[in-house]
PDB file of C-alpha atoms in Angstrom:
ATOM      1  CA  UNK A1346     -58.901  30.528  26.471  1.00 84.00           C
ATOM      2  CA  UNK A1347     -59.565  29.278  30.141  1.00 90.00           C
ATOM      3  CA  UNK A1348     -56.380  27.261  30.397  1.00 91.00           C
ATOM      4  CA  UNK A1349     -58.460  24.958  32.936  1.00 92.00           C
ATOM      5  CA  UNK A1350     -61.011  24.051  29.836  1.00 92.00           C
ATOM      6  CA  UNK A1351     -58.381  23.636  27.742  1.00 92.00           C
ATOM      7  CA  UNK A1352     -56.096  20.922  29.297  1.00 92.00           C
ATOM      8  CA  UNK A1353     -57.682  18.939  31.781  1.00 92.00           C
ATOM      9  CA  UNK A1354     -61.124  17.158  31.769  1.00 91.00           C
ATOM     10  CA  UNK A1355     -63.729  15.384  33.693  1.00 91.00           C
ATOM     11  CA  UNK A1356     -62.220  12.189  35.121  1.00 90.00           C
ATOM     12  CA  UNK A1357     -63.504   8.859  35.448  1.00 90.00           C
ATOM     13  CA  UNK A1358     -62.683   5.749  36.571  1.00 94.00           C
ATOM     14  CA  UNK A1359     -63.911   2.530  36.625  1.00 96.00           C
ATOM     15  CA  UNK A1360     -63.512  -1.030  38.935  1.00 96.00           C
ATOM     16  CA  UNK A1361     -64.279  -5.099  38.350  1.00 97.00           C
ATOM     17  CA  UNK A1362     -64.482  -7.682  41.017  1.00 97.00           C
ATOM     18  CA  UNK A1363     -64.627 -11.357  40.539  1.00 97.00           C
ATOM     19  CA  UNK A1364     -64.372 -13.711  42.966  1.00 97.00           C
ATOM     20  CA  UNK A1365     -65.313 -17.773  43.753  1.00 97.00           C
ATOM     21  CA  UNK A1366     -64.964 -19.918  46.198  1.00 96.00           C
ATOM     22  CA  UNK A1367     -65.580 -23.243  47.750  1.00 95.00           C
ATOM     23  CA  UNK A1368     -64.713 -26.880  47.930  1.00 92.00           C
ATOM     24  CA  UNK A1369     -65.303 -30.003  50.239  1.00 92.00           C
ATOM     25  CA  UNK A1370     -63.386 -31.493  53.673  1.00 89.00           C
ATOM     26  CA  UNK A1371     -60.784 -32.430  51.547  1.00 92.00           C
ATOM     27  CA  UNK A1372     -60.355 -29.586  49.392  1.00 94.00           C
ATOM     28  CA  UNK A1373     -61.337 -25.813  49.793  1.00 96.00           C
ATOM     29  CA  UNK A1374     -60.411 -22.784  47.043  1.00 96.00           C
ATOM     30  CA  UNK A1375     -60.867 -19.158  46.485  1.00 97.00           C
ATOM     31  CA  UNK A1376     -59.735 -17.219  43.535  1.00 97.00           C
ATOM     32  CA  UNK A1377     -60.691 -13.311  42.700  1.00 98.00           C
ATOM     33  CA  UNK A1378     -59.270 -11.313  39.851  1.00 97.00           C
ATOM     34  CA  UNK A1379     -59.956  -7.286  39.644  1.00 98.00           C
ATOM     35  CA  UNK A1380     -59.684  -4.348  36.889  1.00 97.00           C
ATOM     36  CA  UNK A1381     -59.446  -0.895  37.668  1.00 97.00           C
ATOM     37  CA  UNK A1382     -59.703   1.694  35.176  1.00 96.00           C
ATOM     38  CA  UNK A1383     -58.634   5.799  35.738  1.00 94.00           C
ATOM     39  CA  UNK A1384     -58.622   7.956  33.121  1.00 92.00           C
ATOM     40  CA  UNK A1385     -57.239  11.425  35.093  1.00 90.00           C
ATOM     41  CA  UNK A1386     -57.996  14.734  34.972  1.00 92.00           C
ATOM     42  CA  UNK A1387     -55.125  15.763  32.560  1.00 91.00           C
ATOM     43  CA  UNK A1388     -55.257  15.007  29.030  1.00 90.00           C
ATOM     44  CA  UNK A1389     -53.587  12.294  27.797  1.00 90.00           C
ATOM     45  CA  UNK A1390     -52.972  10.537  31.573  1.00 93.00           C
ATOM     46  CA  UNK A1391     -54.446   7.405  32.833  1.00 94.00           C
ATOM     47  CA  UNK A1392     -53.758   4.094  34.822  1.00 95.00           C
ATOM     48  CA  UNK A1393     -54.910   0.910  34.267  1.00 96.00           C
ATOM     49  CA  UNK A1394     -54.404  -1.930  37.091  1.00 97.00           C
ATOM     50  CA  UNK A1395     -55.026  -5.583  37.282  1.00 97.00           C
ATOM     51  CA  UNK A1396     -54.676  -8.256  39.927  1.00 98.00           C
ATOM     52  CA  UNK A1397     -55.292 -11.966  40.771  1.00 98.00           C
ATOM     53  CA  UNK A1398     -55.389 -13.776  43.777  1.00 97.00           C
ATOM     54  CA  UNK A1399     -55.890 -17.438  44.265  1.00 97.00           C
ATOM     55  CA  UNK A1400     -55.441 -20.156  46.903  1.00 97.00           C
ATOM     56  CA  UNK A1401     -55.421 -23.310  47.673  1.00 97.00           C
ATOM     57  CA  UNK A1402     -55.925 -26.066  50.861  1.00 95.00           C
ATOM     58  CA  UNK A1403     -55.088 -29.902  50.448  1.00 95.00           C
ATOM     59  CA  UNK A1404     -56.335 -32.280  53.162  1.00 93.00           C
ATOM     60  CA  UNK A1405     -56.126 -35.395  51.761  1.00 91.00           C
ATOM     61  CA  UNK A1406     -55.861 -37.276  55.167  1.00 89.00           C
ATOM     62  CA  UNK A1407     -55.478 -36.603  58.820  1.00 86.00           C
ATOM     63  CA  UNK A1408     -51.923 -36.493  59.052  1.00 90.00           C
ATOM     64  CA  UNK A1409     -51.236 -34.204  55.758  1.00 92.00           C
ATOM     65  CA  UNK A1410     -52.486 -30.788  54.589  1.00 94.00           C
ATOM     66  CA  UNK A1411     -51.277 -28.584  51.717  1.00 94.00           C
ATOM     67  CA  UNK A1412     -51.388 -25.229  50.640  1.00 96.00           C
ATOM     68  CA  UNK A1413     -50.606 -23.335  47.583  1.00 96.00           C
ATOM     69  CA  UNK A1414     -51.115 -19.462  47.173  1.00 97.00           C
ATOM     70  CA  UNK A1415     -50.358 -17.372  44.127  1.00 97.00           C
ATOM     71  CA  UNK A1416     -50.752 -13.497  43.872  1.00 97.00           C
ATOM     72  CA  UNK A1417     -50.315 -11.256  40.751  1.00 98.00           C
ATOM     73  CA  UNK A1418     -50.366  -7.633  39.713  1.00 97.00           C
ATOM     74  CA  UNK A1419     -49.556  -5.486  36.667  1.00 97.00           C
ATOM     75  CA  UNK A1420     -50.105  -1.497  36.668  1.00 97.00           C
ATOM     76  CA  UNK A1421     -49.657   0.453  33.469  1.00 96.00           C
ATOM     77  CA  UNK A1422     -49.600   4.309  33.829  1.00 95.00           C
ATOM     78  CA  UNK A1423     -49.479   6.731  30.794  1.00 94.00           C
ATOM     79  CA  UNK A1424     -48.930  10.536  31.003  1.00 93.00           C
ATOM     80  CA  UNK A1425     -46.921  13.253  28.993  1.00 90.00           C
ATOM     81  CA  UNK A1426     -43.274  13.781  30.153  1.00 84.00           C
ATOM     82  CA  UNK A1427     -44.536  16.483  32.556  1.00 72.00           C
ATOM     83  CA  UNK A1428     -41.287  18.939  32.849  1.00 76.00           C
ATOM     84  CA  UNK A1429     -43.676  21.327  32.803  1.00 78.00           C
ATOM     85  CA  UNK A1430     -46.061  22.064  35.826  1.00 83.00           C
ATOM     86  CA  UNK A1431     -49.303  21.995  34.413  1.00 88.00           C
ATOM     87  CA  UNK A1432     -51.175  23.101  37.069  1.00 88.00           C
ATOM     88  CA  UNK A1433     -48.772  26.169  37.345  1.00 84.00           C
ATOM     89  CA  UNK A1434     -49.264  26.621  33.856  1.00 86.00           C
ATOM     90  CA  UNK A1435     -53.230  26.596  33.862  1.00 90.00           C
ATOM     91  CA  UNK A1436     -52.912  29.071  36.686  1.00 87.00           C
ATOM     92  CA  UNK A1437     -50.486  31.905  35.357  1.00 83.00           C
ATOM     93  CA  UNK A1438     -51.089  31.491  31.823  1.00 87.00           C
ATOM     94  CA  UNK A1439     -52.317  34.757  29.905  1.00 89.00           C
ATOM     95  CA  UNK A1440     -55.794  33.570  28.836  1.00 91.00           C
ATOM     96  CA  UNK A1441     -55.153  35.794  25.233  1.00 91.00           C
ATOM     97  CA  UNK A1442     -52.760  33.668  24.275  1.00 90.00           C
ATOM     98  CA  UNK A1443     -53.564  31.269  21.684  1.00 92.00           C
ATOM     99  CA  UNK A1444     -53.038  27.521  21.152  1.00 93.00           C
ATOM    100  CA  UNK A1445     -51.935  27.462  16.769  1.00 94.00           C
ATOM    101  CA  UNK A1446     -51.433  29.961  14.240  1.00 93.00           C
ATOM    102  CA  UNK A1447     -53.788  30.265  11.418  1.00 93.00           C
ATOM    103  CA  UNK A1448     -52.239  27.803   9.458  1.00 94.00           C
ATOM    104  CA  UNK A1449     -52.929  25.296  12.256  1.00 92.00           C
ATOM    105  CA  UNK A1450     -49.072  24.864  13.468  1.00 93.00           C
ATOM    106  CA  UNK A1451     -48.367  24.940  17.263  1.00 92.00           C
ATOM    107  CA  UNK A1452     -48.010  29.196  18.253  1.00 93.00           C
ATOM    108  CA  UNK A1453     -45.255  29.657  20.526  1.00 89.00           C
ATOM    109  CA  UNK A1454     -46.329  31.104  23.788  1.00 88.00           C
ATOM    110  CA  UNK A1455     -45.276  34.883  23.933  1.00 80.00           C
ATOM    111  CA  UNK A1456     -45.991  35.619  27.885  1.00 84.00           C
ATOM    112  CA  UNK A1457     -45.472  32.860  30.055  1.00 79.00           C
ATOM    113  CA  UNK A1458     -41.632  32.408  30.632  1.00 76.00           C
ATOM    114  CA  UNK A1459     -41.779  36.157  31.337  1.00 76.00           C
ATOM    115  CA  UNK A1460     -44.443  36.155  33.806  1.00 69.00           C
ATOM    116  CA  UNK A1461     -42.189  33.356  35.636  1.00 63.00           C
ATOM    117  CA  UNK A1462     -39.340  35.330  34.813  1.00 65.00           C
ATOM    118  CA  UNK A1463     -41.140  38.136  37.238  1.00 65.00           C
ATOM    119  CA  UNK A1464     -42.242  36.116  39.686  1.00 60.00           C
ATOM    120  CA  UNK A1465     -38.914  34.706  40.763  1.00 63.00           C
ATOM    121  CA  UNK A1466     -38.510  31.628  38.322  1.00 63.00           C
ATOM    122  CA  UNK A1467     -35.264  31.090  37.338  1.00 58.00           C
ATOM    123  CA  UNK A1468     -36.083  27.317  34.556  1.00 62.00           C
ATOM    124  CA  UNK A1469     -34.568  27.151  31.009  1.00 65.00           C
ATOM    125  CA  UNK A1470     -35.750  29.680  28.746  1.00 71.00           C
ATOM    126  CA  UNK A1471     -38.621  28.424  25.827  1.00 75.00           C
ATOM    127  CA  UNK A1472     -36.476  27.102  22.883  1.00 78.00           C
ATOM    128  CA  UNK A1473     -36.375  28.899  19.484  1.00 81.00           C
ATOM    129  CA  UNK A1474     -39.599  27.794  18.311  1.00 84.00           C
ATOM    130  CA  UNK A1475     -41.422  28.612  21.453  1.00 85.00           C
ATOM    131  CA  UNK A1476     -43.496  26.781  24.292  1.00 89.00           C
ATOM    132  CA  UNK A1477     -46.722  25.542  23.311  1.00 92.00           C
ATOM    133  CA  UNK A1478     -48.581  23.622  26.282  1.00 93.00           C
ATOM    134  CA  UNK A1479     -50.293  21.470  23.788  1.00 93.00           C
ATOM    135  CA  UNK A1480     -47.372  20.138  21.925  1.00 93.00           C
ATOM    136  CA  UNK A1481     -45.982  19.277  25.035  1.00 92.00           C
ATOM    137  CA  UNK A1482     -48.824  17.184  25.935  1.00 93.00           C
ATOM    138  CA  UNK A1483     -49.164  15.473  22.530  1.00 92.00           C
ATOM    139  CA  UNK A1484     -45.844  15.294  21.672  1.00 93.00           C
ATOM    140  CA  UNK A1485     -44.308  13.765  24.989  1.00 93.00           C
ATOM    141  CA  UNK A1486     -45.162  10.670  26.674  1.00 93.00           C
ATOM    142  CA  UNK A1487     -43.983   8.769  30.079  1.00 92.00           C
ATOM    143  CA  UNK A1488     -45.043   5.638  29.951  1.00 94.00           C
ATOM    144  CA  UNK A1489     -44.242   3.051  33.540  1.00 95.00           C
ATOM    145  CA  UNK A1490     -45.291  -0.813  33.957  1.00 96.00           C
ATOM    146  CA  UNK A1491     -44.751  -2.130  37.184  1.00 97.00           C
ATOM    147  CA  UNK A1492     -45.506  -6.272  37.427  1.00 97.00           C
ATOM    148  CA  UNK A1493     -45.163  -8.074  40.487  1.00 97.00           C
ATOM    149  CA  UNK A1494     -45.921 -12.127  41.171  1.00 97.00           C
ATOM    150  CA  UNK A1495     -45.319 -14.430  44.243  1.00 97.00           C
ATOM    151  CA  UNK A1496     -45.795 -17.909  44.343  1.00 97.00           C
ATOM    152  CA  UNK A1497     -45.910 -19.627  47.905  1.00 97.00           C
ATOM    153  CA  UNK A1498     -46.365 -23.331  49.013  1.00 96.00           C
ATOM    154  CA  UNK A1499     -46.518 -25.101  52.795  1.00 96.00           C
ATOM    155  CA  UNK A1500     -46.825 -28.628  53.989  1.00 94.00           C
ATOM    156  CA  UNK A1501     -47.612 -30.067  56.902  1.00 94.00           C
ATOM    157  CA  UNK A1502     -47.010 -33.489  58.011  1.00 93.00           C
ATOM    158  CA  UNK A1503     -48.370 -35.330  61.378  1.00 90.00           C
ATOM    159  CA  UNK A1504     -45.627 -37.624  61.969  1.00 87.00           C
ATOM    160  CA  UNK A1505     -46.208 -38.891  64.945  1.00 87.00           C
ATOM    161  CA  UNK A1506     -48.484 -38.436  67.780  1.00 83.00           C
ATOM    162  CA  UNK A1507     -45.589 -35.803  69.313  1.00 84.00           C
ATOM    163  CA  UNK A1508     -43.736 -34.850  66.522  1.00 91.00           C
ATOM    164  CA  UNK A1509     -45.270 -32.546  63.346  1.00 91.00           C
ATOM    165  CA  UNK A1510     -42.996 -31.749  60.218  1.00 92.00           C
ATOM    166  CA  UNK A1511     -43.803 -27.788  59.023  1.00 93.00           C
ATOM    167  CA  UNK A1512     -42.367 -26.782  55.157  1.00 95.00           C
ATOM    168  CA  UNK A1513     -43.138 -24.029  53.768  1.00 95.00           C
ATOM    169  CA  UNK A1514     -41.593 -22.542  50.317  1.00 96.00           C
ATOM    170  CA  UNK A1515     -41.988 -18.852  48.822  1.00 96.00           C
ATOM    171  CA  UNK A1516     -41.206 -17.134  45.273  1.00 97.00           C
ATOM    172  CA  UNK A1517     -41.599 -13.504  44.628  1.00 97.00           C
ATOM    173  CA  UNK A1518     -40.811 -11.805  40.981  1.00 97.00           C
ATOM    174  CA  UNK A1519     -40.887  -7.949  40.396  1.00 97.00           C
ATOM    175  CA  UNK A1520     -40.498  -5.631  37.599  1.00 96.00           C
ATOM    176  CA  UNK A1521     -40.622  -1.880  37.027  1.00 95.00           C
ATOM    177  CA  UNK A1522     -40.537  -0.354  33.471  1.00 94.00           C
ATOM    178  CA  UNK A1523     -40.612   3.347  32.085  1.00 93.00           C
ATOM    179  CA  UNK A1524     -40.309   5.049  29.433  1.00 93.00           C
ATOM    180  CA  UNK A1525     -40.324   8.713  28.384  1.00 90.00           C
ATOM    181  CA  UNK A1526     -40.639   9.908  24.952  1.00 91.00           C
ATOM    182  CA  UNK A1527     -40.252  13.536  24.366  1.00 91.00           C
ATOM    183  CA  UNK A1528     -40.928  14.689  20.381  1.00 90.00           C
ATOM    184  CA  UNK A1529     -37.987  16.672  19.283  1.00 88.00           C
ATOM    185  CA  UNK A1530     -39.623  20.357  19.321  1.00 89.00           C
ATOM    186  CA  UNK A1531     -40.512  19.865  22.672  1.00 90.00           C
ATOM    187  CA  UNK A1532     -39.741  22.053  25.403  1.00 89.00           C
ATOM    188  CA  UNK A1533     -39.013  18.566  27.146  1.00 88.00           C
ATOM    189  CA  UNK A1534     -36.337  17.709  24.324  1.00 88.00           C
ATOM    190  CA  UNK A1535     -34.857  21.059  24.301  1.00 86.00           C
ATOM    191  CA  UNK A1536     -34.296  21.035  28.351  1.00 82.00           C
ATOM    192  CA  UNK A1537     -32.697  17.462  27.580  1.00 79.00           C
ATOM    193  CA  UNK A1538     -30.682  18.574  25.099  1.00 75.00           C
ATOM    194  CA  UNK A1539     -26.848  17.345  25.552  1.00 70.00           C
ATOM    195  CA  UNK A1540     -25.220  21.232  25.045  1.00 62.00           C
ATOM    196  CA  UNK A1541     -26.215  24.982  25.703  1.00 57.00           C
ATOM    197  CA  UNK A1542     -26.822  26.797  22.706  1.00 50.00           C
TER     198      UNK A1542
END
């Protein structure tokens, strides 16, 4: 098969705005939330992103103003585990190869290791059951959520005519979480494996 055909796609992606705003002398807001979608040109990868943004100003007299400001984010990214280069792959892969056996199980790749064998790659060698690029993209999966929010209020105060009181108070939260999943007849679990055999 063309390798190209066979494991990546046509990608697409896909973005949502909101936004408001307004308010009077006293009071002003704006708020705006997004959504971007990308599904990528790999099978099985994509991203998927959110954020929100929203502020607002107090002025409740002449002498005192507020503000409060909040900003969020979340980004979820899936792929397969990827310890194989897939573009590499797609490139030097001998096109007579073939994806299953007639009985539909994964075939093991025969050529590839040996091409990169010849051209100067020294990786692991297949496992027993053989490399099958497909498996490896169904059968493995990195998954990463990143979150982050922040939080941030300020004052100001007109004490007197010469003298003006400034607070201001932030908060700021992050998180990154990943996980990779690699099906155990892999070539991702067998280059993980805890022992040569």
């Amino acid at each position: 098969p063309d390798w190209f055909d066979v494991i990546f796609r046509n990608s697409f992606s896909t973005s949502h705005n909101i936004s408001a705003s307004g308010g009077t002398e006293k009071a002003t807001y704006y708020i705006s939330g997004s959504y971007n979608k990308n599904n990528g040109i790999v099978l099985k990868t994509s991203a998927d992103s959110y954020t929100f943004n929203g502020k607002i100003d107090l002025n409740p007299t002449d002498f005192l103003k507020f503000g409060f400001q909040t900003n969020f984010s979340y980004q979820d990214s899936k792929a397969s585990s990827g310890n194989v280069n897939i573009f590499k792959y797609a490139y030097f892969a001998n096109p007579y190869e073939r994806l299953y056996n007639s009985d539909g199980s994964y075939r093991g790749d025969e050529t590839y290791f040996s091409i990169m064998e010849m051209h100067g790659n020294t990786s692991s060698p297949p496992p027993p059951n053989g490399f099958n690029i497909m498996r490896e993209i169904k059968e493995t999966s990195s998954v990463a959520n990143s979150s982050s929010i922040s939080l941030r209020g300020d004052m100001t105060a007109k004490i007197t005519k010469g003298l003006t009181f400034n607070g201001l108070a932030s908060f700021t939260y992050s998180n990154d979480l990943s996980e990779n999943i690699n099906g155990a007849n892999t070539y991702a679990a067998w280059q993980d494996r805890p022992f040569e055999s």
